[in-house]
């Protein structure tokens, strides 16, 4: 009995002890490994049971009966802790670098992507366009929904037009603000003009070419006003933030990347061959066009002029060598780059030599850093562009020149046509030379200090200095050179920009509240100095521009100029995050600009935004479907100050020469009437967005809907002639851009073989809402073609305005319906107003300069060291005036060559074409250049880039860490109805899309190697 009682007591004691052990708790503290701050709301789960969350101080407690606990929190890598008998554990969570948690650069700071409330598109190296890219814009062309990147020319380093969410200005700029490592840059050309008697493209070569794309780590495009308002008067057209590569802790990393390739014309223009030209000209004469004396007899030789303009297999190459590394205190990244590209047209090329140093040192709470890049760019230009006759470039001359003529006369001089006032195309190519040398240095130095735990002060100063000289010479091989004894021009310019800014930041997390504030002051000054000299009447062409003193002293033309403008700004931004669910952002910038009137020197630009992380709500979590679901909405106001200098002031310029006594004197006259009320254009934007991700974020993306209203447009309005002027720059008018942007990323297959897809789509509507007292504004010209487009209330900006063509008059048609002098074979223009006469009153909108839809598709495949990247882009619902077709339908004279297809399939009695006219007396109804035939559909789908790479597996290599070999093809195929060189370029540069004498674009094949040492 006693033994049984002892056993019972021992059992009871053991049970109590067990229960006591079961109820014993362990405690812990969850912190962020990088910042040391506590993590609130982390989930802790035991393997034997029990689940809890860290409290407002990051603390937790859970039963000690578990052998392990799993600790997790959104944005961090989950961590498993093995319990080893201790009663307290400190858990350090490491931030998870998922797509949503990556750090994104925003104005004057950074933010987690998941916390952004505005519309921001972020791309890094893996997202950039592959292949040969000379400028940063080419890295993102077609990659960002709502952002249209249009090449103005296919020439090496050619101009690029970038529009973010449409165009809203007539007289002010429409390009975004570019910010490089925190430095807002002036992206205008240092030297304007091309030199005397040298035809050039309407857009200068791209100033951003000075930045080496290999140095760029990421590009962020700020699209809505919530994101851009922090840049105030320069944010109306969007902001492009370029961040260059920084060093990382670790040993020295050496990388060498090089490629070499060949370029050829992607799509050629088909003009009449020598025999076709003879048959067509003689056939037109037989039909009543021209005279018998213009007939072409037997041909002994002929010339394919366009073929002589092309440089076959034009080489392109790039070599980039970088060094990076550092330790916990000092990090560095340096690079050396050479880029060389020969043009598709003979005697044109571009070469760039650049170097960069990025350095950052941290000591305690203080950080000091610098980002400096310097480059030298050498350009050789060939005369080509939107001019005609003796002033024409080589494409215009090669298309129009008589193909029955040889290149040279018997004495070796260039052959000239007696039937046209156009120079020999090869004389232009070899006799008109122009070379530019540009030196540019851009750099910032910054110091940053943390104090009182939560405050950060930063001082950032920088400079951007460009010096350029362009030498142009027209020699005696050319018509103009012979007439003037050679013509020399020297254009020089210096552009400088100086920046100074100070910001103060405060960042604090209090329980469920996350606060982030920023205030600052910034000033920037821009200076431009220019000069030019021109001489002619040289005794020899030998010295070119190298000895201007040899020119005729009575023909010297010398000019110079200096301009300056400055900005003084105050800025502030507040970010508030509640429960990591509800996001609030507000910003304010007050900008003062010297460009505007004394009564409107300062402008105020506010913005507000709200974001809601629905995936953190229980009712969404219960669906167990969405990993990301964030609603965003924002409103803001931004400005546009890109109108040039002194527009609000009375200015004076050179007047007519006067003779006083026996001496000639120069005069000055007023050139502009003052407007002290002039202010910036204002853009107000409303944005609604949704960020989504589901199936463990295997499908993710965003949707944005926006309304962007530009008000107080800068327009030249008529003023009474009694003022001595006809117009004055005034704030009036409004334009609305609205649209939808869609982005989707999918991880289709994961594993040894992986496949990822990215799809962008955007729809845009542009609408003019107000023009003040103006009823219509005509715009756009090319050669003899003028008033190409209109700006009119109720229509998109730069709408093509011309004549509808309903086909070709046929012999059996009822000619009594018109009073115009038409016969069979003529164009049948549509009589809009029914008065039986087709004239200017019958013009209608026949096309759109801005695409309604843009889309792109990128597929990336990986398998056992192989990588295949395929990029397809497309533009839809856009038109372009093909002015080469204008020259075909309305030639200056009979003997000019023309595009082949219309001429070979023209209307004749034996070929009663309903598509092409007879080309007999084409001007009898007037020169109606802008019509539904010459304004063509410029929509296209293009196989833009294909890149195949292979990473060689390396084992036990001492000096080489990695080798990647790759081949790239660019501009491989295009589907389009457009008949010119390329529907994706706009030689007109801005405004209406006008294609004339375009520099052709290249199809490129390259081989490259990347070595990591």
CSV table of C-alpha atoms in Angstrom, one decimal, residues 183 441-444 461-465 497-499:
chain,number,residue,atom,x,y,z
A,183,UNK,CA,21.9,66.4,-61.2
A,441,UNK,CA,32.3,66.8,-68.0
A,442,UNK,CA,29.4,66.2,-65.6
A,443,UNK,CA,30.0,65.6,-61.9
A,444,UNK,CA,28.6,65.9,-58.4
A,461,UNK,CA,27.0,70.4,-55.5
A,462,UNK,CA,27.8,69.8,-59.1
A,463,UNK,CA,28.7,71.1,-62.5
A,464,UNK,CA,28.0,70.2,-66.2
A,465,UNK,CA,30.4,71.8,-68.6
A,497,UNK,CA,25.4,74.5,-65.5
A,498,UNK,CA,26.1,74.8,-61.8
A,499,UNK,CA,24.0,73.1,-59.0
